[in-house]
Coordinates of C-alpha atoms in Angstrom, one line a residue:
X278 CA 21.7 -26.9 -14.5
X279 CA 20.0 -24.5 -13.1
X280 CA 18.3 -25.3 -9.5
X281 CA 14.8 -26.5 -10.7
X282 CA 13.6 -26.4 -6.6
X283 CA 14.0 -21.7 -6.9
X284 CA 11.1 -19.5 -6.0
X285 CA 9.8 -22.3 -3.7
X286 CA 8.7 -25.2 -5.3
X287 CA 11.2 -26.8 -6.9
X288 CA 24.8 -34.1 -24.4
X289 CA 26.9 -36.9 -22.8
X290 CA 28.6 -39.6 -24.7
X291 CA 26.6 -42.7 -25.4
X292 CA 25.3 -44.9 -22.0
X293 CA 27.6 -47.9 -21.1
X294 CA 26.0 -51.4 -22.1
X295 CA 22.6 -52.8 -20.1
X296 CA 21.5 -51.6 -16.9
X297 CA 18.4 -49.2 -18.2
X298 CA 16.1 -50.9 -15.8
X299 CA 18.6 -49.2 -13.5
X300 CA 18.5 -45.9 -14.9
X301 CA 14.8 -45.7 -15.8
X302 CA 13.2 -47.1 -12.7
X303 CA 14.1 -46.1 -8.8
X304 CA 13.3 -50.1 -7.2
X305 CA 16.0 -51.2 -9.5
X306 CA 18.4 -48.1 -8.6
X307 CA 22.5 -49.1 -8.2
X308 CA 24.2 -46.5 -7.2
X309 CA 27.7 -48.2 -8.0
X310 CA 26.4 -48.1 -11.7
X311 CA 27.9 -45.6 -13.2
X312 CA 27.3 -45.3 -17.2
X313 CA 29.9 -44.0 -19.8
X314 CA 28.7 -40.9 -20.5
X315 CA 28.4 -40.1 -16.6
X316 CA 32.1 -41.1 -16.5
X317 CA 33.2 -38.6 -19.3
X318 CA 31.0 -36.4 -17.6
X319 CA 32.3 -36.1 -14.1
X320 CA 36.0 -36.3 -16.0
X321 CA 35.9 -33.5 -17.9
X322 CA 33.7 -31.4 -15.3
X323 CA 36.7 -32.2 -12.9
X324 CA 39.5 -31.2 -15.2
X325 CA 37.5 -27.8 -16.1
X326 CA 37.5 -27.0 -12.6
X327 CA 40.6 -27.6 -12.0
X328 CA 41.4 -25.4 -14.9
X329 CA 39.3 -22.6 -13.3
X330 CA 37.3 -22.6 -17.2
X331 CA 34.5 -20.6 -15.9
X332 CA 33.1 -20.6 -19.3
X333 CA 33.5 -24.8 -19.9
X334 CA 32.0 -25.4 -16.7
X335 CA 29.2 -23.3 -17.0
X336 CA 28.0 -25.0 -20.6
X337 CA 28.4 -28.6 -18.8
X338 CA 26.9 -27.3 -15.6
X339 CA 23.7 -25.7 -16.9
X340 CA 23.5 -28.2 -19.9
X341 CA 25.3 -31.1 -19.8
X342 CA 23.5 -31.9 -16.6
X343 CA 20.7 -31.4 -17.5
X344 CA 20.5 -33.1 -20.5
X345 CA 21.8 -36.2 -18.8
X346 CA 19.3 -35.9 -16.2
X347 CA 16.6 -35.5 -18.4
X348 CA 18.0 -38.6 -20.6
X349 CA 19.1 -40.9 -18.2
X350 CA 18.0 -40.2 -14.0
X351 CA 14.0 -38.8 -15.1
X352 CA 13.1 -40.9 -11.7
X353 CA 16.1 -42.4 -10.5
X354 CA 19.5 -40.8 -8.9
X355 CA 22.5 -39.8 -10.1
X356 CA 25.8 -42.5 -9.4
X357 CA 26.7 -42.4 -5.7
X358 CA 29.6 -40.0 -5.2
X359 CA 31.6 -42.6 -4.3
X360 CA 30.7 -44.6 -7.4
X361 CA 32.7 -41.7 -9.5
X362 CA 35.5 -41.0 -7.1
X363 CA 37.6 -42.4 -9.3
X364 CA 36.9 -40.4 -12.5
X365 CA 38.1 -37.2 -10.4
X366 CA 40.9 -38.5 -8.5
X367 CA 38.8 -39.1 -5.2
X368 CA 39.2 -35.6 -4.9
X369 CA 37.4 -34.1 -1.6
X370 CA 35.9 -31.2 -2.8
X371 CA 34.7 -32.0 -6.2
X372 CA 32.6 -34.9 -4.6
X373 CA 31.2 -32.1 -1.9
X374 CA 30.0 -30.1 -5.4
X375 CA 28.8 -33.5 -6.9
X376 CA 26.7 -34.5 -3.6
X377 CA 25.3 -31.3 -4.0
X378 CA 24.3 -31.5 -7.4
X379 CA 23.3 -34.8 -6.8
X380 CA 20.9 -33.9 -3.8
X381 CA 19.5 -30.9 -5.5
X382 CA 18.5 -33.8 -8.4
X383 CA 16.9 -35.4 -5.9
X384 CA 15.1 -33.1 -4.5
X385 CA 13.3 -32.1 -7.6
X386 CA 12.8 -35.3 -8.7
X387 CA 12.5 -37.8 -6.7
X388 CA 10.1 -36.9 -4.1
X389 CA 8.7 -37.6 -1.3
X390 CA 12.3 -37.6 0.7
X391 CA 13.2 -39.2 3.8
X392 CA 14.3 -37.3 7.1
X393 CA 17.5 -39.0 6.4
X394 CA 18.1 -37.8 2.8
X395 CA 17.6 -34.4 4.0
X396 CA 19.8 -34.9 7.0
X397 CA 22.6 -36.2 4.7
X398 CA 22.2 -33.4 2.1
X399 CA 22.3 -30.7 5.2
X400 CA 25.6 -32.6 6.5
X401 CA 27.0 -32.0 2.8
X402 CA 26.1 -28.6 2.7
X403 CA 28.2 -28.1 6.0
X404 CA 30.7 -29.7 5.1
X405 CA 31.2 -28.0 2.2
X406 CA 31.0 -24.3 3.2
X407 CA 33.4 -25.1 6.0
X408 CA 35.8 -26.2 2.9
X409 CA 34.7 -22.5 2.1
X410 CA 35.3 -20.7 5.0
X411 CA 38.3 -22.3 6.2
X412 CA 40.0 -23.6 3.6
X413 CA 41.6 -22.9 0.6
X414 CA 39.8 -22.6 -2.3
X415 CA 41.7 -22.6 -5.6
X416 CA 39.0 -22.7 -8.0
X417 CA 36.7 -20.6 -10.0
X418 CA 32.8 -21.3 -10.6
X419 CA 30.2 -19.6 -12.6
X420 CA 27.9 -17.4 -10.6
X421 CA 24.7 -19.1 -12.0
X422 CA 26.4 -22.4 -9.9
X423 CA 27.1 -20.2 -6.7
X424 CA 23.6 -18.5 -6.7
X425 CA 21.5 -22.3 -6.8
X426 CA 24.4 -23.0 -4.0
X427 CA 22.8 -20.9 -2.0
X428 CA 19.1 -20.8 -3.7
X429 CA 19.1 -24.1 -2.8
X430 CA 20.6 -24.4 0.7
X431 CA 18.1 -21.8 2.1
X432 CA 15.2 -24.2 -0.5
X433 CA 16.2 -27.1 1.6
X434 CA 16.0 -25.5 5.2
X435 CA 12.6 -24.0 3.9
X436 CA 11.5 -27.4 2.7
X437 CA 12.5 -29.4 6.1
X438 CA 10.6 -26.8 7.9
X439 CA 7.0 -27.4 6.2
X440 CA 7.7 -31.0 6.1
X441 CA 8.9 -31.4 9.9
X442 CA 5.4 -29.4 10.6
X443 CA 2.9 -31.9 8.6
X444 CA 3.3 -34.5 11.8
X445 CA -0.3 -35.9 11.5
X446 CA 0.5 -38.2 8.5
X447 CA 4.2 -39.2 9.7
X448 CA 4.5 -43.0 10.4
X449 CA 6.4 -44.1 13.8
X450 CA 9.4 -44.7 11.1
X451 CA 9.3 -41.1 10.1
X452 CA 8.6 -40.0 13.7
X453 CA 11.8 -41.8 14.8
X454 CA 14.1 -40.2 12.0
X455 CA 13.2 -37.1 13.3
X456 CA 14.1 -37.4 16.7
X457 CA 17.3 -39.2 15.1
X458 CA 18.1 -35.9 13.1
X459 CA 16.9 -33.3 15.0
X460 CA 20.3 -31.0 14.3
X461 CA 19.3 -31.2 11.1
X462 CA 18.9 -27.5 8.9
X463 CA 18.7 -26.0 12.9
X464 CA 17.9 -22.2 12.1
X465 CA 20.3 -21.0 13.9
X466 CA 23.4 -23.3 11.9
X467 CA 21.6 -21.9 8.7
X468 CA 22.1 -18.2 9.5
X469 CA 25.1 -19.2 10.7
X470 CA 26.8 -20.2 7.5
X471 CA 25.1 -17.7 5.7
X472 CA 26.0 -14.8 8.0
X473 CA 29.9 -16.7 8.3
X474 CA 30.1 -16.6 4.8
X475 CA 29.4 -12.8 4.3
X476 CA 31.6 -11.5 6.9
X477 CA 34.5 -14.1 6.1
X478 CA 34.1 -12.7 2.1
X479 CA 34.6 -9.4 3.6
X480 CA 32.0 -8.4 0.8
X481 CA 30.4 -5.5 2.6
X482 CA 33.7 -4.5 2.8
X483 CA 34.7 -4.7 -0.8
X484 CA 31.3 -3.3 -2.0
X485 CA 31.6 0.2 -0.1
X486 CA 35.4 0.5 -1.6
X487 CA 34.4 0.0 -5.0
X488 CA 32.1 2.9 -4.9
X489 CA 35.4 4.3 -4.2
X490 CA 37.1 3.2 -7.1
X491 CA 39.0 1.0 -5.1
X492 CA 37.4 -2.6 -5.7
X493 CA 36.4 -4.2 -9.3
X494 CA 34.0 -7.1 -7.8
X495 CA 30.7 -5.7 -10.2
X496 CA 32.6 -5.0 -13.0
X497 CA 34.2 -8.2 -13.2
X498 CA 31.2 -9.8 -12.0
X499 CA 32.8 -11.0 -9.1
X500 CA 35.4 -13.4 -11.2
X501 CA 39.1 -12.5 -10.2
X502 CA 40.8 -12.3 -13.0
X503 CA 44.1 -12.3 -11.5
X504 CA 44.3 -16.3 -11.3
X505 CA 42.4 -16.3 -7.9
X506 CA 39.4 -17.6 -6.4
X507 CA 35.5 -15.6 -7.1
X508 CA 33.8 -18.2 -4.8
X509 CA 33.7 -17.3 -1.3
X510 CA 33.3 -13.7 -2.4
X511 CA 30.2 -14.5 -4.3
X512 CA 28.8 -16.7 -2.4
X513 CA 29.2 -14.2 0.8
X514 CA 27.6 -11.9 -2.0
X515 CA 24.7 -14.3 -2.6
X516 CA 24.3 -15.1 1.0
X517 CA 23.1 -11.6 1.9
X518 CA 19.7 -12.4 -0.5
X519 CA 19.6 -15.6 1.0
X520 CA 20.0 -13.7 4.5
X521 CA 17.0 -11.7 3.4
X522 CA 14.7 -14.3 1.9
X523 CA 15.2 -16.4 5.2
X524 CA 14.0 -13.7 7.3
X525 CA 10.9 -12.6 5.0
X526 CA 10.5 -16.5 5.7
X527 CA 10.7 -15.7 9.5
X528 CA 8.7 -12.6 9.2
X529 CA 11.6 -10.7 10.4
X530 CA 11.2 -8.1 7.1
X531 CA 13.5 -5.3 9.2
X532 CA 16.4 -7.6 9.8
X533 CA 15.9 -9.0 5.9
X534 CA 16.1 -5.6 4.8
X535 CA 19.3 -4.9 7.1
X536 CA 21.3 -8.0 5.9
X537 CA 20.4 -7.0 2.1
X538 CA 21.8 -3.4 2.7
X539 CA 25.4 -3.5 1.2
X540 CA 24.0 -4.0 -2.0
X541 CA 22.7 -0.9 -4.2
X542 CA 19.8 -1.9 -5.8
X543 CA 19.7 1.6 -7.6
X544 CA 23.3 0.5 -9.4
X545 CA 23.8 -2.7 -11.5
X546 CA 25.1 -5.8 -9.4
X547 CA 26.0 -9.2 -9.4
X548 CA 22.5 -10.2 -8.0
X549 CA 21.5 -9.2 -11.3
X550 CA 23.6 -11.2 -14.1
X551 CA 21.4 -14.3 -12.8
X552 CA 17.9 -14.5 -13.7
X553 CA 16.8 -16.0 -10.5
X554 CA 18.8 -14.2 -8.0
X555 CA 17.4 -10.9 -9.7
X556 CA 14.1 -12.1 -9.4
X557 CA 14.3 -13.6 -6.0
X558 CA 16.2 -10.4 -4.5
X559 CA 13.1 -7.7 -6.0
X560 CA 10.4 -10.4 -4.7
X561 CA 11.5 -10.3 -1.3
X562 CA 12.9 -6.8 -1.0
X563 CA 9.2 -5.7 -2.3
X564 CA 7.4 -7.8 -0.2
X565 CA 9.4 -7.2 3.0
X566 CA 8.9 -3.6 2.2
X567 CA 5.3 -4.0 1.6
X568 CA 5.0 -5.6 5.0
X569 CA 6.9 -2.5 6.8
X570 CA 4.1 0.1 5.4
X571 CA 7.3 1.2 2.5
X572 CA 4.2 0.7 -0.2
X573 CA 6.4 3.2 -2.3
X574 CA 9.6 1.5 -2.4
X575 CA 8.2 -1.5 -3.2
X576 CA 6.1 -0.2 -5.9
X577 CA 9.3 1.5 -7.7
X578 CA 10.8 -1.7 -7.5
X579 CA 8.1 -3.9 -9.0
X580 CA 7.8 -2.0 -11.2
X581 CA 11.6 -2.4 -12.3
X582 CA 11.2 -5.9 -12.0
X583 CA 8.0 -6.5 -14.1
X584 CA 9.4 -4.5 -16.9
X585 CA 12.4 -6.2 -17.4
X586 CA 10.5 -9.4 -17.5
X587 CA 8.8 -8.1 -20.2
X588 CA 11.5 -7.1 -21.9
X589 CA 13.6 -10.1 -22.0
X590 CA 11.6 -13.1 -20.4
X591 CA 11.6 -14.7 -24.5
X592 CA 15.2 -15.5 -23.9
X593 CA 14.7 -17.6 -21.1
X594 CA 11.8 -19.7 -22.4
X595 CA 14.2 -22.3 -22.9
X596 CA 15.5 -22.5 -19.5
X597 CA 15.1 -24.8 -16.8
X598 CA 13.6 -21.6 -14.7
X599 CA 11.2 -20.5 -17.5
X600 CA 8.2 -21.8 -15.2
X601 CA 9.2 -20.2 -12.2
X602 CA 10.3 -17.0 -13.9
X603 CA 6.4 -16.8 -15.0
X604 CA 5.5 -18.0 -11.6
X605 CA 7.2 -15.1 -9.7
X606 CA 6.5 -12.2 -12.7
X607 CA 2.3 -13.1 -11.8
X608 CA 2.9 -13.0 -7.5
X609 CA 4.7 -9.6 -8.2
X610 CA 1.6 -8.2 -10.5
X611 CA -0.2 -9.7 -7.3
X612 CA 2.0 -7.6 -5.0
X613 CA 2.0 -4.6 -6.7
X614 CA -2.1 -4.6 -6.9
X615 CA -2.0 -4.8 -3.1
X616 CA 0.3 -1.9 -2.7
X617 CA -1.4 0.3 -5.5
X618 CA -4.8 -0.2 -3.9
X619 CA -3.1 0.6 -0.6
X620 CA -0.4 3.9 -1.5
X621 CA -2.1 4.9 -4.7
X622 CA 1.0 6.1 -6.4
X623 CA 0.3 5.2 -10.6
X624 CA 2.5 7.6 -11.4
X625 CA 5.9 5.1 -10.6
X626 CA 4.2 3.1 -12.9
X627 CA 5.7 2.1 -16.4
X628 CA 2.4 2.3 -19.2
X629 CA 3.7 -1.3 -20.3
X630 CA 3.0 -2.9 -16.8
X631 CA 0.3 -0.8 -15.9
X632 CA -1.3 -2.3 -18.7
X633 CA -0.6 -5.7 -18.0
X634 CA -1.6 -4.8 -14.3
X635 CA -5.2 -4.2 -15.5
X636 CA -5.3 -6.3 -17.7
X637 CA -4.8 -9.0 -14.9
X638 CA -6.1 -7.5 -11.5
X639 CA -8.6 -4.8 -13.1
X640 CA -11.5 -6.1 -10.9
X641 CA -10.2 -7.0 -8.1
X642 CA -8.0 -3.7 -7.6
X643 CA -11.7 -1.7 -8.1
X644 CA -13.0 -4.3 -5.2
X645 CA -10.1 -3.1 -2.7
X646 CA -10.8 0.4 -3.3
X647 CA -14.3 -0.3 -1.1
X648 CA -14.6 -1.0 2.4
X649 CA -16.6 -4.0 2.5
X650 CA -16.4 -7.7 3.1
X651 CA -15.7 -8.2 -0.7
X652 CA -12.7 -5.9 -0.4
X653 CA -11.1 -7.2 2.5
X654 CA -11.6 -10.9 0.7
X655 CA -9.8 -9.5 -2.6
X656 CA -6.5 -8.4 -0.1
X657 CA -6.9 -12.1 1.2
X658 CA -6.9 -13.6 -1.8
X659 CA -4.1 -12.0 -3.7
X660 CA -2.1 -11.3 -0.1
X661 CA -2.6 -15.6 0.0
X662 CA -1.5 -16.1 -3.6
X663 CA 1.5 -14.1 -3.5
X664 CA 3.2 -13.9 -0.2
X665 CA 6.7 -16.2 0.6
X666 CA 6.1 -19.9 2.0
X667 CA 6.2 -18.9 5.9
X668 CA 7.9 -21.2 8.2
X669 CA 7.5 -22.3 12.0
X670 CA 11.7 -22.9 12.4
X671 CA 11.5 -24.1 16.2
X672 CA 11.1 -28.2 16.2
X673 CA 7.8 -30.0 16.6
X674 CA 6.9 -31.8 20.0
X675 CA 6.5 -35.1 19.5
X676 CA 3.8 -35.9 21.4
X677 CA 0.3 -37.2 21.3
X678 CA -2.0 -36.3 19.6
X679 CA -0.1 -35.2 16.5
X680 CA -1.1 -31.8 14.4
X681 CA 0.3 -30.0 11.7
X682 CA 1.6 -27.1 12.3
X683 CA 2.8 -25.9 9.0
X684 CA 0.6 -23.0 8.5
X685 CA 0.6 -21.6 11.6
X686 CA 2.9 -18.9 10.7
X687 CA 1.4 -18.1 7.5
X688 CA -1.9 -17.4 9.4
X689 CA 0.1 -15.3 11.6
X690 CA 1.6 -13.1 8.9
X691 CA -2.4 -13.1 7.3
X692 CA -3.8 -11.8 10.5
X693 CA -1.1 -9.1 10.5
X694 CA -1.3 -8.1 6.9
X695 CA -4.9 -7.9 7.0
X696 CA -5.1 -6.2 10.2
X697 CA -3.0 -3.3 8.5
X698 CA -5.5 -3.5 6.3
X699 CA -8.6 -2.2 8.0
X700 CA -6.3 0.6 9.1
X701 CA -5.0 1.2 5.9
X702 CA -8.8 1.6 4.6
X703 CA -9.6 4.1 7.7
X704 CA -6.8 6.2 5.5
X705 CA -8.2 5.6 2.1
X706 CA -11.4 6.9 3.4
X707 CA -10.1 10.0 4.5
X708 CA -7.7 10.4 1.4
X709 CA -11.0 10.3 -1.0
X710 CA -12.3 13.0 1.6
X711 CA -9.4 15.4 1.3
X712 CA -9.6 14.5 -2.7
X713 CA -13.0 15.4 -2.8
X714 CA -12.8 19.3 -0.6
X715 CA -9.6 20.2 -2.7
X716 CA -11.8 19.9 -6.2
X717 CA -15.1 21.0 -5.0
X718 CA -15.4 24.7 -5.2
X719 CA -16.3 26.8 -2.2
X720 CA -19.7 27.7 -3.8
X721 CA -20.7 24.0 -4.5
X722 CA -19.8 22.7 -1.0
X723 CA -22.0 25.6 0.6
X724 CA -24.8 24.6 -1.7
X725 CA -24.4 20.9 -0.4
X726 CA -24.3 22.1 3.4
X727 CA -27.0 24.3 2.7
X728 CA -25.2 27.6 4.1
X729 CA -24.2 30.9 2.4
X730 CA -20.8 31.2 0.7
X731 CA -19.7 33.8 3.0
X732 CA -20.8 31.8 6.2
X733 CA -18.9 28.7 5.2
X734 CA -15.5 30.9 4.2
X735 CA -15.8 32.8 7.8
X736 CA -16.3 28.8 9.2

């Protein structure tokens, strides 16, 4: 299953006997119901993992689960995880996995969710990376399961943010939850775990020694083949994007950029054997680059990007991501019109997605080029269109009268882009100058100032 909430949303046996008013509607939900082909399901899922068959679990977890969802939970929950304890041994850590994959269902499908569900999934989330970080974990997952670990955790905290901000429409219930779970997806616990989880891998570490020839971790792609463990060093691997996307989030694009650093996006990594974590790493890294004024970097990498979504976006039209895969390719078009229009540098450009380019932002990239109201409105539009999801993370005060709040610090990051802007413009004007007196010949430009040839060269 792949996580259905990326880029900011968002074949079991046969079904035991009645109960499909209790799988096809969420008033007549039992979670103690648990049908046969969830049971075989969660068995063999639990035995694969225990058998560390990366390639088993990865064919039940991206379509096994899905297919069941689709099938059987379109608008209703998955079987409480204690309701299948006892088709995997009550064993602790396979129900953490389960609750997760249970609350990432929910959250794509069965929204709007309570303060408390989101509470209870960020408790889960805790719990289970402390398993992580200080326990001992004798299993191997695939790294499509580790990056929607992640994907998803820093999803979450994103989506509590905007929905802790939108206070004007909360009822005195909701109100109350909040003030009941106000620990809940703190910012600082969420870098925390993140920023525990990349030191504790040791995977900056193990990174700069295989450029040595002394590590394997890309090669491999990050499995240990040695009958250990590949999941706290790729989730610690992961973490760093998620490090980076929660700071673009924060408008902190320097510190994004910092926390990404270990990883050589020049060389072939592990961000980029999964779909979304190589399009989610490129997005951010672009954008945050855009908003430091590095209109060249990001262009080089946009460029990458958008040409290997041409190349092999067919074989992913069946996935789960397909949408969102399409979704990202059109903000990065977007992205990369703002910085051509800004650094024009068409030369980086590949001809396929220079065509495409024009082909979708033609007009508007001629309307930046000016210096007018219209201009500054295209930058707005596309700047609007494209940019991350910002989030206020400091909690609401409850008082009276209640706002929302949850676009505050995407107006901020507006003003700020736009402001650099104008000043970019200021530039543009005197690049076309320069352009224009390193073309014209001496001759012609004396003509136009109306002075002799030899008076202008002695000037």
């Amino acid at each position: 299953m792949a996580a259905a909430a990326s880029y900011d949303r968002e074949d079991g046996g046969g079904g035991g006997g009645g109960g499909g008013a209790q799988r096809g509607s969420r008033d007549a939900y039992d979670p103690n119901y648990v049908p046969d082909s969830v049971k075989t399901f969660v068995t063999h899922l639990y035995r694969h993992i225990r058998d560390k068959n990366v390639y088993e679990i990865h064919q039940m977890y991206e379509g096994g689960f899905q297919r069941l969802s689709d099938r059987l939970f379109r608008d209703a929950p998955w079987p409480s995880a204690e309701a299948v304890a006892p088709y995997c041994d009550g064993d602790h850590v396979f129900l953490l996995l389960y609750r997760e994959l249970w609350y990432r269902h929910a959250y794509a499908r069965l929204s709007p969710l309570t303060a408390s569900h989101r509470a209870e999934s960020w408790a889960n989330y805790c719990d289970l990376f402390s398993v992580v970080l200080h326990g001992v974990v004798n299993m191997q997952l695939p790294n499509q399961w580790l990056w929607d670990m992640v994907d998803e955790f820093v999803y979450q905290f994103q989506s509590f943010c905007q929905y802790r901000a939108k206070l004007k429409s909360k009822t005195e219930d909701e109100l109350q939850q909040l003030k009941q779970f106000d620990t809940a997806w703190n910012v600082y616990g969420v870098l925390n775990y993140l920023q525990a989880l990349v030191e504790k891998s040791m995977i900056a570490q193990i990174l700069e020694r295989e450029k040595e020839g002394l590590e394997q971790f890309t090669a491999t792609d990050g499995y240990d083949y040695e009958g250990g463990s590949n999941v706290l060093k790729v989730l610690g691997y992961y973490s760093m994007i998620g490090l980076l996307r929660i700071h673009c989030l924060l408008g902190d694009y320097h510190t994004g950029l910092k926390c990404l650093a270990p990883i050589d996006l020049n060389q072939q990594g592990v961000y980029t054997i999964v779909i979304g974590s190589h399009i989610s790493t490129i997005y951010h890294y672009g954008f945050a680059n855009l908003m430091m004024r590095r209109y060249v970097d990001a262009i080089r990498e946009f460029n990458k990007i958008l040409l290997y979504i041409v190349k092999y976006k067919q074989y992913h039209q069946k996935s789960p991501q397909y949408d969102q895969i399409l979704k990202k390719n059109e903000q990065m078009y977007a992205l990369l019109a703002i910085c051509l229009s800004l650094c024009p540098q068409h030369s980086l450009i590949d001809e396929n997605v220079s065509t495409q380019l024009k082909e979708k932002y033609n007009d508007k990239m001629t309307k930046m080029q000016r210096f007018d109201d219209e201009s500054y409105a295209a930058y707005d539009e596309l700047f609007s269109y494209a940019c991350p999801k910002f989030i206020t993370p400091s909690p609401p005060v409850l008082d009276q009268p209640l706002t929302n709040y949850n676009q505050d610090a995407y107006r901020l990051q507006l003003k700020l882009f736009l402001y650099e802007v104008k000043q970019q413009q200021l530039l543009s004007g005197i690049r076309n100058y320069l352009k224009l007196y390193s073309t014209i010949t001496i001759a012609k430009l004396a003509q136009y100032m109306e002075v002799d040839e030899a008076t202008l060269r002695f000037v």
